[in-house]
Every structure is written in structure tokens, then in C-alpha cells.
Short mmCIF file of C-alpha atoms and ligand atoms in Angstrom, two decimals:
data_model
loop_
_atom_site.label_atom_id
_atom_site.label_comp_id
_atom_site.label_asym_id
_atom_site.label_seq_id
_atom_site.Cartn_x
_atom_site.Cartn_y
_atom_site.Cartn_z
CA UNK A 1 54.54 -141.13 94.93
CA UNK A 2 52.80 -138.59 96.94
CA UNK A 3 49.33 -139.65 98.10
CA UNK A 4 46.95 -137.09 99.27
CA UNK A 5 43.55 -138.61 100.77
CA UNK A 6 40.31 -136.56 101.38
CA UNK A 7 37.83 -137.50 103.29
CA UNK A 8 34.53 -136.18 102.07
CA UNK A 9 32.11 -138.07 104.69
CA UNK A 10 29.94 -135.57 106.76
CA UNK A 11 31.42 -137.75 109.73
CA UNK A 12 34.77 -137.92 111.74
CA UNK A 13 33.96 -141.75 113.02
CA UNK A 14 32.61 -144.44 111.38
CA UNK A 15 32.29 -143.39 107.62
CA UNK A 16 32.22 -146.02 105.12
CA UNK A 17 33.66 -143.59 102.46
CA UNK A 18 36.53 -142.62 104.40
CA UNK A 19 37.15 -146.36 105.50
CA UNK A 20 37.69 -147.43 101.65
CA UNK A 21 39.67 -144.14 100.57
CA UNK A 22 41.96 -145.76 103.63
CA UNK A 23 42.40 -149.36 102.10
CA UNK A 24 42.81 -147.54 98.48
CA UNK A 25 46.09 -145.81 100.36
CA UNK A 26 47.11 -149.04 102.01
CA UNK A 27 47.08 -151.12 99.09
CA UNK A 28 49.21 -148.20 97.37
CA UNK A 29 51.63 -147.99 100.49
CA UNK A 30 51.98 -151.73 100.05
CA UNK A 31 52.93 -151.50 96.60
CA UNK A 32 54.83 -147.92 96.92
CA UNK A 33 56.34 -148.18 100.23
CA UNK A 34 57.91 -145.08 100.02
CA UNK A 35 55.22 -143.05 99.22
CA UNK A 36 54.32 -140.16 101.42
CA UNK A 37 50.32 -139.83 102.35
CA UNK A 38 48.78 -136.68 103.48
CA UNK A 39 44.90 -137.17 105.16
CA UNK A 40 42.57 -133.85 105.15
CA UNK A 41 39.63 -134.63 106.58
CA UNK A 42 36.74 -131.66 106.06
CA UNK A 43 34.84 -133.12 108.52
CA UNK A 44 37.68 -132.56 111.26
CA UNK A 45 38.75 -129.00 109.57
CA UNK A 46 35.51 -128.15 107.47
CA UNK A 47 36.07 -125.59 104.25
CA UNK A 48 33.88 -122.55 104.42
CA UNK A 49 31.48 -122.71 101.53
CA UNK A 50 31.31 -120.48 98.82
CA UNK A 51 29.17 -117.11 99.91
CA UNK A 52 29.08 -113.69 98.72
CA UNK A 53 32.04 -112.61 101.24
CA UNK A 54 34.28 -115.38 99.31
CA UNK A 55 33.57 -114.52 95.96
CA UNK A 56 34.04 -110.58 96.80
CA UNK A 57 37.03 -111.76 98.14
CA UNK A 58 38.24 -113.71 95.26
CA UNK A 59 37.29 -111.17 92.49
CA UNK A 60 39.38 -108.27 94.14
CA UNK A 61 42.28 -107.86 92.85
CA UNK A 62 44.85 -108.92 95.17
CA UNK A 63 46.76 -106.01 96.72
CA UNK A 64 43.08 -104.48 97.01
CA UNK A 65 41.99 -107.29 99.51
CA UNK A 66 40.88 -106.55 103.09
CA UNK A 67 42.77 -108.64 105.62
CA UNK A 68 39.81 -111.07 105.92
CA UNK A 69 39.12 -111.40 102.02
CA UNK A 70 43.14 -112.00 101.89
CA UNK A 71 42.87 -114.80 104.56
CA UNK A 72 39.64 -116.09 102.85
CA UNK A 73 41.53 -116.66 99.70
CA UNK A 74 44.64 -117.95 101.49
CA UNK A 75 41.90 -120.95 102.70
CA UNK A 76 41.33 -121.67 99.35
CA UNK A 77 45.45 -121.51 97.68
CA UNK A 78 46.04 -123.89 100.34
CA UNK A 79 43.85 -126.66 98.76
CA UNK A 80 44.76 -125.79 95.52
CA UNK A 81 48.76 -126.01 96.38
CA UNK A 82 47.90 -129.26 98.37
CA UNK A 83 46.62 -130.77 95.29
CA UNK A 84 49.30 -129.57 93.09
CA UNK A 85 51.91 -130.84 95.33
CA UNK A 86 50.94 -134.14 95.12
CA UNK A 87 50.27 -136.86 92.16
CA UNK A 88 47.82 -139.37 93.36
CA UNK A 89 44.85 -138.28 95.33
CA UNK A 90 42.45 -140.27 96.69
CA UNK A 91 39.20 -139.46 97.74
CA UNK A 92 36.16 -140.95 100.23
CA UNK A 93 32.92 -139.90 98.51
CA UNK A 94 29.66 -140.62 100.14
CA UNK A 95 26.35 -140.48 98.48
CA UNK A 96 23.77 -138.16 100.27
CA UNK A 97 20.38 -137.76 98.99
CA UNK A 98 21.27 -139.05 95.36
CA UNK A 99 24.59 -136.47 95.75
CA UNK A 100 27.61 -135.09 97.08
CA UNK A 101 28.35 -134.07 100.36
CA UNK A 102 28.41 -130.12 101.43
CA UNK A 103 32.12 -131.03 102.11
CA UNK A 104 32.95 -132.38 98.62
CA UNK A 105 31.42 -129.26 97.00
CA UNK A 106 33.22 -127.10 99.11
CA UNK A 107 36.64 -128.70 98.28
CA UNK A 108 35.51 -128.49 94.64
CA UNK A 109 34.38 -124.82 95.03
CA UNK A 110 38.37 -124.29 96.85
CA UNK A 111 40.01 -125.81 93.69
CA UNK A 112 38.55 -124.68 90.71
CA UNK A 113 39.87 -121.58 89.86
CA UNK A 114 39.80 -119.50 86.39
CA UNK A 115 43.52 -118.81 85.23
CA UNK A 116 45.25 -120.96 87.76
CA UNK A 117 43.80 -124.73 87.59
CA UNK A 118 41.69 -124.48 84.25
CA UNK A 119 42.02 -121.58 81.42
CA UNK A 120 40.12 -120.60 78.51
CA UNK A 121 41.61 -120.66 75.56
CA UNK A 122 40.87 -119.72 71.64
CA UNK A 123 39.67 -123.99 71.33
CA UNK A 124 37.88 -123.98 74.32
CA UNK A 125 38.59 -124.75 78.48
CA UNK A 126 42.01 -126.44 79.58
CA UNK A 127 42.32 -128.03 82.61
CA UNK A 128 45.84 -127.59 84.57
CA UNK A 129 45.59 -129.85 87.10
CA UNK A 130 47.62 -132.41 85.21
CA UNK A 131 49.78 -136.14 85.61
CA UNK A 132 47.29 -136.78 88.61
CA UNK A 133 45.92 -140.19 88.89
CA UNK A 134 43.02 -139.97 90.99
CA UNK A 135 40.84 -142.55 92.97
CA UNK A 136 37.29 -141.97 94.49
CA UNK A 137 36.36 -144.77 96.97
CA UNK A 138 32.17 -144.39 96.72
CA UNK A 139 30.07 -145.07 99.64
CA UNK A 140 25.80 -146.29 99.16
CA UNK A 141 22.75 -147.28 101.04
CA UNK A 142 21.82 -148.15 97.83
CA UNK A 143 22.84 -149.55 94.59
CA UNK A 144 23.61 -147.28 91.46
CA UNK A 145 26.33 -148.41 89.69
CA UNK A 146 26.49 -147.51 85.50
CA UNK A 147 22.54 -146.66 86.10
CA UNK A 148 20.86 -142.89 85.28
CA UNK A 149 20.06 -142.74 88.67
CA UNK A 150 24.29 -142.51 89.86
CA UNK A 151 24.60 -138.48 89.06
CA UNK A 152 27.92 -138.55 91.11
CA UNK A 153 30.12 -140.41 89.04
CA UNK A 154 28.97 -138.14 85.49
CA UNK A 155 29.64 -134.87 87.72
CA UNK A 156 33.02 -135.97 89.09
CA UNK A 157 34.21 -137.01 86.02
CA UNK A 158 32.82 -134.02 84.45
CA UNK A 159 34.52 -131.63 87.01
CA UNK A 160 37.43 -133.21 87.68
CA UNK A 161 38.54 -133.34 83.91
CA UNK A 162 37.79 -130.15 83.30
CA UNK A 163 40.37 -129.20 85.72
CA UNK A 164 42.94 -131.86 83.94
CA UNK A 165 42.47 -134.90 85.91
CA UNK A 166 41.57 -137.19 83.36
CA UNK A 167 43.01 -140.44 84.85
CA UNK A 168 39.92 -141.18 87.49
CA UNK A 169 39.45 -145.01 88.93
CA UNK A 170 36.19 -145.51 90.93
CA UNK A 171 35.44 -147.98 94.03
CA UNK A 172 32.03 -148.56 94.28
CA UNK A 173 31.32 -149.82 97.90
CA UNK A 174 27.32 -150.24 97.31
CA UNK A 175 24.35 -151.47 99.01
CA UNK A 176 25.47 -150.81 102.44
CA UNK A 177 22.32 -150.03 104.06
CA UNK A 178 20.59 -153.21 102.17
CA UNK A 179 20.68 -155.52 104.98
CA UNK A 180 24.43 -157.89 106.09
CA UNK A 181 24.70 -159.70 103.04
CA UNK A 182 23.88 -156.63 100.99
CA UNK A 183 26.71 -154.91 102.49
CA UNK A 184 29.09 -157.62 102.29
CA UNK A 185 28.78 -158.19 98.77
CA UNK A 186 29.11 -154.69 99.00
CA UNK A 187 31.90 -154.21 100.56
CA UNK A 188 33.80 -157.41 98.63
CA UNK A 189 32.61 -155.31 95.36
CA UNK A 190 35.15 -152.18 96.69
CA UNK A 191 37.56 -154.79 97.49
CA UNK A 192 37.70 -156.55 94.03
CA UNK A 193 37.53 -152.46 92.73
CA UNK A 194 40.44 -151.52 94.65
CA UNK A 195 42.49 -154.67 92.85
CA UNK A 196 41.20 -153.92 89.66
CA UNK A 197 42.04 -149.95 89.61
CA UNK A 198 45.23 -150.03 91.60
CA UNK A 199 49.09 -148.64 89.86
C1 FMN B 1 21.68 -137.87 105.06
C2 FMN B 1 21.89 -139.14 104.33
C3 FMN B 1 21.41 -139.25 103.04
C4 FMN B 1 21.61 -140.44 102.34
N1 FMN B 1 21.14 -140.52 101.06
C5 FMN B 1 21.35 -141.66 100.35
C6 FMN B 1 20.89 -141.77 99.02
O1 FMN B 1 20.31 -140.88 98.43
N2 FMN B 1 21.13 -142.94 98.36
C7 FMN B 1 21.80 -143.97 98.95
O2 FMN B 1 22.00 -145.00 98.33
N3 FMN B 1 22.27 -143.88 100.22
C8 FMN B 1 22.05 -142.77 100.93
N4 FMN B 1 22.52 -142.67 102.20
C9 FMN B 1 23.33 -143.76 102.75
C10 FMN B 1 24.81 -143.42 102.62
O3 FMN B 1 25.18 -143.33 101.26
C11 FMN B 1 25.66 -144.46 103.34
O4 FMN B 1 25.34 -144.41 104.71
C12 FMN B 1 27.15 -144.20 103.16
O5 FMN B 1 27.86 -145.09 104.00
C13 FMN B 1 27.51 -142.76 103.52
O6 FMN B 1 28.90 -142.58 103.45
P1 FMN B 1 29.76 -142.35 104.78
O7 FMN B 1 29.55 -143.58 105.62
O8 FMN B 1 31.13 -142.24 104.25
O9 FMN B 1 29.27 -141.09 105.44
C14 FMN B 1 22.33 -141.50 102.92
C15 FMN B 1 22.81 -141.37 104.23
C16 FMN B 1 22.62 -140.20 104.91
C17 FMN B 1 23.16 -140.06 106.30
#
């Protein structure tokens, strides 16, 4: 088992996303001992976002590339061979302003690429991002769970499947900026989450 963990949070310290994508990998160490865990953390080493220069870059052919639209693709292959090196990813998701996190969308923006992770085909898009099991450790003031207000959970699923991961297990740490016992309940929520998705 190779365990890659992304941390989404716009912080390095303190982020309760990035705190339950931790116990997801612990709980998988402890069952998979030898399983190797790699931690990117895009608010340590933050992905540059998707701008005009990137897609310029990306939609010149190769051996026409400028030096800096070469290393400006280069940023991105390296996410997108990170995540096909490895078959379990788990990742810290925290809900900002009813969404994801610049740093999320970034990562997303990195990964999906036409004709190397997904492909049209005569039926329709295929996603080749495949055998990945994938966990996403959810972080709330509030509470949203299975309600029309939660647009992350739709979207993720939504995105991630359409690049082939199918296999996606939610922790919903909720309520964590309704007062102690709120958050406690909260947090005992992820816990009993973390149990319920674990391989
Ligand atoms: C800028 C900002 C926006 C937030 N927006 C929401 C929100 O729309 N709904 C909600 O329930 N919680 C919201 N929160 C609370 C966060 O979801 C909560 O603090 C969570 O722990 C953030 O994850 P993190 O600790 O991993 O950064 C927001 C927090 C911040 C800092």
C-alpha cells in the first residue's frame, strides 16, 4: 500500500482537515504497517493556479514550449505522476465559504488532464485514474452532511470519478465552530467515519 496524503487546508498549523486526513493514515499504517505514506501539503509548497500563462503553456505542443511553459507543465506531471504512483490517497478537505479551498482547486486543475488521466471516447468520457481507493477527511464550522446545502461532496465525487476514482469514502468532521460539545460530537462523528470507511 502506498498512501499519498494532501493537505488541502489554507493553513500549515492547526487545520482540522489536515488533522483527520492524519488519523485516516494512522489507522491505515496500523492496519498496513508496511505501507509507505507520502504528505504534500499546498499550503507549505502552494500549486500555481490555472492562468492564461498555464494554459498557453499546456496547449503548445511540447517540443514548441518556452523554457518557462516547459517548467510550468513539469509542475503539473509531477502531481499527476504522484497520484499515479500511488493507490490510496487521502485527502484533508476544508469547507470555505460553502466550498473548496483555492488549494484543492489548484491540485484538481494539476490533475485533470485530456488524453492522459480522462479520454473521450465514441460512448462518452473515461476516467484513467484507476484501482485508487480514495479518502477525503472533511472539515466544518457548520453542519451539512447528505443536505443540498453540502456542494463539496456532489463536486468531488463528480470530479474525481470522472477521472476514474470511483472508490471515494468520506469523514465528515462537522460542527466544529458550533461551540465544545458541537465539536466533540463532531469530532467523535470523524472518528466513528474513519472506522466505518477504513480497508
Ligand atoms: C475563510 C473561512 C470560511 C469558512 N466558511 C465556512 C462555511 O461556509 N461553512 C462552514 O461550515 N464553515 C466554514 N468555515 C469554518 C471551517 O470550515 C472550519 O474552520 C474548518 O476547520 C476549516 O478547515 P481547516 O481547519 O482544515 O482549515 C470557514 C472558515 C474560514 C477560515
Amino acid at each position: 500500500m502506498n498512501i499519498l496524503q494532501i493537505n488541502t487546508s489554507s493553513r500549515r498549523e492547526g487545520a482540522n482537515s489536515s488533522k483527520i486526513a492524519s488519523q485516516i493514515v494512522e489507522q491505515l499504517k496500523a492496519r498496513h504497517p508496511q505501507a509507505t505514506v507520502t504528505l504534500r501539503d499546498l499550503a507549505v509548497q502552494p500549486h500555481p493556479v490555472l492562468d492564461e500563462a498555464a494554459l498557453g503553456a499546456l496547449f503548445t505542443p511540447a517540443e514548441q514550449r518556452t523554457p518557462e511553459q516547459a517548467a510550468r507543465v513539469a509542475l503539473d506531471d509531477a502531481l499527476i505522476a504522484e497520484v499515479q504512483a500511488h493507490d490510496v490517497i487521502v485527502l484533508g478537505v476544508p469547507m470555505y465559504n460553502f466550498g473548496n479551498s483555492v488549494q484543492l482547486k489548484t491540485w484538481i486543475d494539476a490533475i485533470a488532464r485530456a488524453g492522459v488521466t480522462f479520454r473521450y471516447t465514441e460512448s462518452g468520457p473515461e476516467g484513467l485514474v484507476k484501482g485508487k481507493t480514495v479518502y477525503i477527511a472533511l472539515a466544518r464550522g457548520g453542519i451539512y452532511r447528505d443536505t443540498s446545502n453540502d456542494a463539496q461532496v456532489p463536486y468531488l465525487k463528480n470530479v474525481l470519478g470522472f477521472l476514474g476514482m470511483t472508490d471515494v469514502r468520506f469523514v465528515y468532521a462537522e460542527g466544529l465552530a458550533m461551540g465544545p460539545e458541537a465539536a466533540e460530537k463532531g469530532l467523535a462523528q470523524a472518528h466513528a467515519d474513519i472506522e466505518a470507511a477504513l480497508l
